[in-house]
XYZ file of C-alpha atoms in Angstrom:
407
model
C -60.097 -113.656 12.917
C -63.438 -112.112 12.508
C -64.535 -109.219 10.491
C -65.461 -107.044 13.867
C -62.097 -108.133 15.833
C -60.099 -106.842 12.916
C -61.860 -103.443 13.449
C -61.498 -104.361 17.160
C -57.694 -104.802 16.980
C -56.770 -101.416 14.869
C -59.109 -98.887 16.740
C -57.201 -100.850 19.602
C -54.298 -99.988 18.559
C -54.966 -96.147 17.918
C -56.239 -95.850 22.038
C -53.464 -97.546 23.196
C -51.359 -95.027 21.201
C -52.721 -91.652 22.779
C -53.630 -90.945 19.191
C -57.347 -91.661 18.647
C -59.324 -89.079 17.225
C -62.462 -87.767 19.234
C -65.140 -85.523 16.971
C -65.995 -82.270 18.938
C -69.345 -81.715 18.485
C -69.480 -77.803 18.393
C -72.343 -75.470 17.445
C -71.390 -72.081 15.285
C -73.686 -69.335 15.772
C -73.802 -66.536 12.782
C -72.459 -63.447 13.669
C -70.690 -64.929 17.036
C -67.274 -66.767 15.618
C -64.630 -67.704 17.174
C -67.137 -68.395 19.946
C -69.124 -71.049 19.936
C -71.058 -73.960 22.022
C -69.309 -77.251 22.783
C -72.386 -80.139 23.476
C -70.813 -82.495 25.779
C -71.303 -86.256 25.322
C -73.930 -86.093 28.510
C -76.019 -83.434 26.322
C -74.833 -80.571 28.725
C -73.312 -77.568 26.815
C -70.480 -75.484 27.623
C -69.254 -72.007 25.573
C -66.172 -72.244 23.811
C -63.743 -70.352 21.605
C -62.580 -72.262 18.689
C -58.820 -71.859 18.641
C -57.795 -74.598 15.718
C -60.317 -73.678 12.811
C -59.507 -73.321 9.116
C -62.099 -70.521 8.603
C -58.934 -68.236 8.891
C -60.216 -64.722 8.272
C -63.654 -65.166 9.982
C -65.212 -65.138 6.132
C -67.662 -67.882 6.857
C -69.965 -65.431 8.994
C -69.141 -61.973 6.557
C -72.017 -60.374 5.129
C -70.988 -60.258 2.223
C -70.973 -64.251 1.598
C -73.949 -64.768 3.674
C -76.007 -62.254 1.400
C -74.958 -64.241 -1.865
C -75.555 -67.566 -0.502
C -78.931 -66.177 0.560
C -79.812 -64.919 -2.697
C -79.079 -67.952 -4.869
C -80.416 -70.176 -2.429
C -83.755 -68.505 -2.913
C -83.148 -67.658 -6.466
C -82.156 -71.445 -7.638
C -82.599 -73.683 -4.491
C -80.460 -76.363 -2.770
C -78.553 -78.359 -5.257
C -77.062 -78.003 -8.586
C -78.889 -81.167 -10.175
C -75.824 -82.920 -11.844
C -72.388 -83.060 -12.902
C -70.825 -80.183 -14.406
C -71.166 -81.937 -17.895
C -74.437 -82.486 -17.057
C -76.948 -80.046 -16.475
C -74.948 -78.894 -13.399
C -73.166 -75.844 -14.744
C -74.430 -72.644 -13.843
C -73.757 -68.789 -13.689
C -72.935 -69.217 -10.807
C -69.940 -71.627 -11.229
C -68.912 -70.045 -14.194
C -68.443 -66.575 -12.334
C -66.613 -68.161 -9.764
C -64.265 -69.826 -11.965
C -63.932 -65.946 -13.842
C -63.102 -64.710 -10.198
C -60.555 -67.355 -9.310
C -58.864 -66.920 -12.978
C -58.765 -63.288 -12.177
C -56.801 -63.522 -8.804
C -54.166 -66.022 -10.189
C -53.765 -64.162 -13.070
C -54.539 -67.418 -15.133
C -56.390 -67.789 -18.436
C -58.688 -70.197 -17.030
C -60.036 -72.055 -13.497
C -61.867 -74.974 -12.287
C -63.628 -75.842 -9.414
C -64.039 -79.166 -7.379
C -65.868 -79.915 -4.355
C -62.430 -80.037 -2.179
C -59.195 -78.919 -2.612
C -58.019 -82.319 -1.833
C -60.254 -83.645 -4.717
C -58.309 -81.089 -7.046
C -55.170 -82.036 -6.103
C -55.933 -85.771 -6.269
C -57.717 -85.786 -10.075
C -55.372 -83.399 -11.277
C -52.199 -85.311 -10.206
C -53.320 -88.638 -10.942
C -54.800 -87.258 -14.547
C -51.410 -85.258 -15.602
C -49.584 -88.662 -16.221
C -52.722 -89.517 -19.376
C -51.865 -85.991 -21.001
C -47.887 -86.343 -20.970
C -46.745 -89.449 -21.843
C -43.418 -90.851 -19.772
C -44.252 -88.160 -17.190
C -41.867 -87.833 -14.205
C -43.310 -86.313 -10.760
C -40.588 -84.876 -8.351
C -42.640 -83.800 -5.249
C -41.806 -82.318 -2.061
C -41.176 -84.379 0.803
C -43.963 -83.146 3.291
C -46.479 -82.484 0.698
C -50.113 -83.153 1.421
C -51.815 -86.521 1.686
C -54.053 -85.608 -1.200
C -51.042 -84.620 -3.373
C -49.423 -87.625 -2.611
C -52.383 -89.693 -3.196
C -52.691 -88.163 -6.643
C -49.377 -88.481 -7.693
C -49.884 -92.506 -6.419
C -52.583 -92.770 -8.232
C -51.109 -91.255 -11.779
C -49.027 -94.141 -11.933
C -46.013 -92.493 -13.451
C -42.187 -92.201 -12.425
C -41.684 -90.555 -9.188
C -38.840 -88.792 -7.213
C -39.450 -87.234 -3.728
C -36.756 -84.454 -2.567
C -36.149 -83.230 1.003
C -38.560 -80.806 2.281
C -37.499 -77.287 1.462
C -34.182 -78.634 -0.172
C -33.352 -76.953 -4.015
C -30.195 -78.667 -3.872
C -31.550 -81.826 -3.378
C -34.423 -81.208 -5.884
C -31.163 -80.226 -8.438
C -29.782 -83.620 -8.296
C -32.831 -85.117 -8.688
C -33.582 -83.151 -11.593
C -30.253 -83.502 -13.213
C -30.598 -87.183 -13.167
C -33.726 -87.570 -15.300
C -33.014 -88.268 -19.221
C -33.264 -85.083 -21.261
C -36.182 -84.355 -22.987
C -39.056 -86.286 -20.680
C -41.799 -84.285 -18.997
C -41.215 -83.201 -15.727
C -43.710 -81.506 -13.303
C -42.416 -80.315 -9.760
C -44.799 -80.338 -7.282
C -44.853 -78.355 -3.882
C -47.062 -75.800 -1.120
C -45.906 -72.199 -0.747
C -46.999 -72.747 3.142
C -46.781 -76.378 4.877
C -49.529 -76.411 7.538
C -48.229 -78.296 10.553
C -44.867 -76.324 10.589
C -46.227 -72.796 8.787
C -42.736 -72.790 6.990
C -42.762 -71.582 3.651
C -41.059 -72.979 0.014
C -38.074 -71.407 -0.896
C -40.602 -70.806 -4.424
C -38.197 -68.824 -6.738
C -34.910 -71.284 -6.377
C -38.002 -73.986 -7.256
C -39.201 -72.059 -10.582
C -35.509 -71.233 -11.426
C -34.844 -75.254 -11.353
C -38.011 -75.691 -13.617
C -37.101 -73.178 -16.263
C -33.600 -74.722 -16.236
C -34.790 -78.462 -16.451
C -38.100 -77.763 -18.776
C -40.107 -78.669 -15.991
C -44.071 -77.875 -15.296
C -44.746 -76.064 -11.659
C -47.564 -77.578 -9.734
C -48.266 -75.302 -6.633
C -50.979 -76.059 -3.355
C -51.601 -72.510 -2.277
C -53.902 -73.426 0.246
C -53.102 -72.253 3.318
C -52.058 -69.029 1.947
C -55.278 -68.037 -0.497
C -56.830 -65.127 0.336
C -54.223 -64.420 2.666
C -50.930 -63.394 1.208
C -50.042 -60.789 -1.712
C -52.210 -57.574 -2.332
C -55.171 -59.022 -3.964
C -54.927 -62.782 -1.793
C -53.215 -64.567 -4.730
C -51.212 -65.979 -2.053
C -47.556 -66.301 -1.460
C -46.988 -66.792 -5.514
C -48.480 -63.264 -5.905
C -46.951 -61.775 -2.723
C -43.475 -62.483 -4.469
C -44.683 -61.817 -7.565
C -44.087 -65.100 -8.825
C -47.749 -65.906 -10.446
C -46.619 -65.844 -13.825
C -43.977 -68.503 -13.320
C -46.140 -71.368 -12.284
C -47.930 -73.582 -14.266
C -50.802 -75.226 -12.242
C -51.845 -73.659 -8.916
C -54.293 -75.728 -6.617
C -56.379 -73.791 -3.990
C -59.251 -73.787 -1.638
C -62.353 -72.053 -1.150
C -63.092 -73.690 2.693
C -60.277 -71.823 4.509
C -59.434 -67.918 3.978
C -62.831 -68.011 1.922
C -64.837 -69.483 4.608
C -67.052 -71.528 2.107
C -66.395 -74.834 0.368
C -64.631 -76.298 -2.193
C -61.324 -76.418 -4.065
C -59.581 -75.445 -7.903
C -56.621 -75.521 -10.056
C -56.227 -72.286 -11.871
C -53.653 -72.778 -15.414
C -53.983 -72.105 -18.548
C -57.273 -72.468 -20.814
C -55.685 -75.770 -22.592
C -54.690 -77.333 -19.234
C -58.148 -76.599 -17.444
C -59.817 -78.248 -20.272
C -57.858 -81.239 -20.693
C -57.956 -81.813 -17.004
C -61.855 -81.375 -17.385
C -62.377 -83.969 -19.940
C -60.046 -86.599 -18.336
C -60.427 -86.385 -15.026
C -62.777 -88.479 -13.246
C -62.493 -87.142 -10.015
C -64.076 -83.968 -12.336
C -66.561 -85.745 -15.010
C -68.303 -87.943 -12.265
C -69.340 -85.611 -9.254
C -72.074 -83.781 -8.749
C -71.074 -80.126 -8.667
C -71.353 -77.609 -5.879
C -74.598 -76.166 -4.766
C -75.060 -73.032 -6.757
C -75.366 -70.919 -3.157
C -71.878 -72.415 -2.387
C -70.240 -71.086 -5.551
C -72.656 -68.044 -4.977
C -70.835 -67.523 -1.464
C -67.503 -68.631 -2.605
C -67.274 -65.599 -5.527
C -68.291 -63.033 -3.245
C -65.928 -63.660 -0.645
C -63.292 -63.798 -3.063
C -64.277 -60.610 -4.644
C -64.603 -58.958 -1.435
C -61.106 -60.424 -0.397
C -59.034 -58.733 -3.615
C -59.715 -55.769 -1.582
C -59.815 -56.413 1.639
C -56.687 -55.523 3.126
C -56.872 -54.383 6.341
C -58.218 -57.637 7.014
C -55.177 -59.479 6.435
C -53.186 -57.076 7.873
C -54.778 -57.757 11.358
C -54.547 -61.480 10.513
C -51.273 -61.415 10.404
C -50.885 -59.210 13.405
C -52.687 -61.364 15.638
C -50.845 -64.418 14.279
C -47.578 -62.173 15.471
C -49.092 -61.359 19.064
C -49.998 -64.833 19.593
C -46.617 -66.452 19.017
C -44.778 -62.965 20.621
C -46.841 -64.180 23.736
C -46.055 -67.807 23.852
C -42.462 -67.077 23.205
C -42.366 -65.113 26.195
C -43.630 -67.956 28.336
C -40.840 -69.618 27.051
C -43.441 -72.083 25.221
C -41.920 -74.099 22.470
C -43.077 -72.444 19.616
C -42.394 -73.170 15.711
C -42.466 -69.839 14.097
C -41.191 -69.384 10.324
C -42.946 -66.221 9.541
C -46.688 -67.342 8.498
C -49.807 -67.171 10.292
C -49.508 -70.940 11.598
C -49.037 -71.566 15.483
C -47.630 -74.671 16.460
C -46.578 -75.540 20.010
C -44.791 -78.439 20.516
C -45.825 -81.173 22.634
C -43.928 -84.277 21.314
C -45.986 -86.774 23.083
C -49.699 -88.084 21.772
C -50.776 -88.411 25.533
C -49.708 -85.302 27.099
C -51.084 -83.465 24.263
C -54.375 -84.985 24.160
C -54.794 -84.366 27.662
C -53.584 -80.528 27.196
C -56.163 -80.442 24.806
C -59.018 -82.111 26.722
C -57.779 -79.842 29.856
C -57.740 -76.405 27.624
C -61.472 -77.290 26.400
C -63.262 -78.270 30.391
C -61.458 -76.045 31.995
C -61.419 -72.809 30.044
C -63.454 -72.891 27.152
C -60.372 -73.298 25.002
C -60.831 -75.667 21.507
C -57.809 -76.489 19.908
C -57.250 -80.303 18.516
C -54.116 -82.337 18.998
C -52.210 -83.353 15.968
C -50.644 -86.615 16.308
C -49.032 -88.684 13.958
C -49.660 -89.680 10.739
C -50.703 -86.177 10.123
C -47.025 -85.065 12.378
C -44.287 -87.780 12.502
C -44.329 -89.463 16.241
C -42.298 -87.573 18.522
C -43.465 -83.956 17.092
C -46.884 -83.940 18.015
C -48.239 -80.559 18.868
C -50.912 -77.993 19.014
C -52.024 -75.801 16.593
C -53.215 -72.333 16.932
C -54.723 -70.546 13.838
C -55.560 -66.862 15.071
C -57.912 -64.992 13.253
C -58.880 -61.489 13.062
C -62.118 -62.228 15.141
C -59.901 -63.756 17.894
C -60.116 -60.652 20.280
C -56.905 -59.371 22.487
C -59.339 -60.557 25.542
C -59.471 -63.741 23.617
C -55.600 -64.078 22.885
C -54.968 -63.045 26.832
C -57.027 -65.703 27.752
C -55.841 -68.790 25.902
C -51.948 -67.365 26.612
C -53.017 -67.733 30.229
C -54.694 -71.059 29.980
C -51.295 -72.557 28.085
C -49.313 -71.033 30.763
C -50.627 -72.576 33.704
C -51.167 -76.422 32.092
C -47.174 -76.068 31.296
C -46.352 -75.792 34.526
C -49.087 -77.894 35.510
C -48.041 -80.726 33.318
C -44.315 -79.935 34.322
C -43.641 -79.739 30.408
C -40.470 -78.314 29.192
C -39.894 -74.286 28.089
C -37.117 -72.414 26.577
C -35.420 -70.156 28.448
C -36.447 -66.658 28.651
C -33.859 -64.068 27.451
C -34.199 -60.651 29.749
């Protein structure tokens, strides 16, 4: 077999699937999100409304972040010029890492250029700093925490999603006195559920065990300041190592681990995934510390995220439209087929303006493959009305199943 029928055979494979993965090419306009323009592969254009972004709160077009970005672009210029250890720390980074510190209530932070980068070099590095390390992670964790953990070499133990009992035996059957670290999200993206977080830190201060929490869907989102779901339950001070992003709620780029002064700086000096990339562009971290600043304060902002979230799945409901709903601002809707839901998907985007991406397997195991809706508080009620009435008529249009409709 050649080199190019290999490729051949396994994009094949994807198409014949229903589960290869067309890149939208959309154009954001400042000032004009959720809306934006869709260029079509024959060049033509088409307005649309993005309906599946991660820019949760709208914080990528605030002011605020805009202004700094502005400012240190013109004050220092593109790039940072080098790794962090060299030459390619600046005030910049070092005030964001003071802000991020601040919010988790931490001693110390550092920042990566992806949350998925922190997760990964911080996972994989762990196993170097405690010798016979053991690793009991969450079924449905991220790919990036499960590639660190992969990586890191070291025992590992995977208990059922959501399950403390399970995560108890596991636990209970590791030899006294090695290192433990549990790792897990306070919100799982594709279903929005949340960890039961407390029954997990209870297990860790029985069994000596480290906490390792992804808080990255629920950053700038959750508790008073947008610690996330750890601060909304007031359960900061009982985890160890908390991973985060600054490309979702903060509308920038880039990810972090905020811990203790000691951990930060042993994961700095070991981890390549740290010591050998070129650090963000100073404008990034400008824009990054200002929206989390502005965000500690900024409540009535995620009051009407969460509010819109609630609207959104209130209306589907009614429709009678599968929904999974456990409480956060996710939307899923269940399609459970790759083909039907692409096609939803291509259907919702021609026909009313309406971007939202399919989410087929591996990201969703086969047979659960949905939609997902992340509602903002710059999706207007006009806006909500709209998409409710666009899902409504391709259900019945595709002759897809709904729940019945209590009176």
């Amino acid at each position: 077999m050649t080199y190019t029928a290999a490729i051949d055979s396994a994009l094949d494979r994807l198409h014949q699937e229903g589960r290869y993965r067309t890149f939208i090419d959309i154009e954001r306009r400042r000032g004009a999100y959720p809306h934006a323009v869709w260029r079509r592969p024959d060049g033509s254009e088409k307005d649309i409304t993005v309906w599946c972004g991660n820019d949760y709160l709208g914080m990528g077009q605030h002011p605020v972040v805009l202004a700094a970005m502005h400012e240190a672009l013109d004050a220092t210029g593109a790039g940072s010029g080098g790794t962090r250890n060299i030459s390619g720390t600046t005030v910049y980074h070092k005030a964001l890492e003071a802000e991020l510190a601040d919010l988790h209530g931490k001693e110390a932070a550092l920042i990566f250029t992806s949350a998925y980068i922190a997760n990964d070099a911080t996972l994989s590095t762990l196993p170097d700093l405690f010798k016979d390390l053991v690793i009991v992670s969450d079924e449905l964790n991220h790919a990036s925490m499960i590639q660190g953990i992969r990586r890191g070499g070291c025992e590992k133990h995977i208990f059922r999603h959501n399950d403390p009992a399970h995560l108890r035996e596991i636990l209970a059957s590791i030899a006294p006195g090695r290192p433990i670290l549990i790792a897990f999200e306070s919100i799982y993206s594709m279903d929005g559920d949340f960890a039961p977080m407390a029954a997990i830190c209870d297990l860790a201060e029985e069994f000596g065990a480290l906490t390792y929490l992804d808080e990255v869907h629920a950053v700038g989102m959750y508790g008073p300041r947008g610690g996330g779901v750890a601060e909304r339950d007031g359960l900061m001070g009982r985890i160890d190592i908390i991973n985060g992003t600054l490309a979702k709620a903060y509308g920038v780029m880039g990810g972090y681990i905020a811990a203790s002064a000691k951990m930060c700086d042993a994961i700095r000096s070991y981890a390549p995934g740290f010591i050998f990339t070129t650090s963000l562009p100073p404008a990034v971290a400008a824009g990054a510390a200002a929206s989390v600043r502005h965000l500690k304060t900024d409540q009535a902002l995620r009051d009407k995220h969460q509010e819109h979230a609630a609207i959104l799945k209130r209306r589907l409901k009614g429709l009678g439209l599968p929904i999974i709903d456990h409480g956060s601002h996710i939307v899923p809707v269940h399609v459970g087929d790759p083909v039907h839901c692409k096609l939803i998907s291509d259907m919702l985007l021609e026909t009313y303006g309406v971007y939202v991406q399919p989410i087929n397997f591996p990201t969703v195991p086969r047979g659960t493959e949905r939609l997902r809706f992340t509602p903002s508080p710059v999706h207007s009620p006009k806006m909500i009305d709209h998409l409710v009435k666009a899902m409504d008529g391709l259900w019945a249009h595709c002759a897809l199943n709904r729940a019945e409709i209590s009176a």
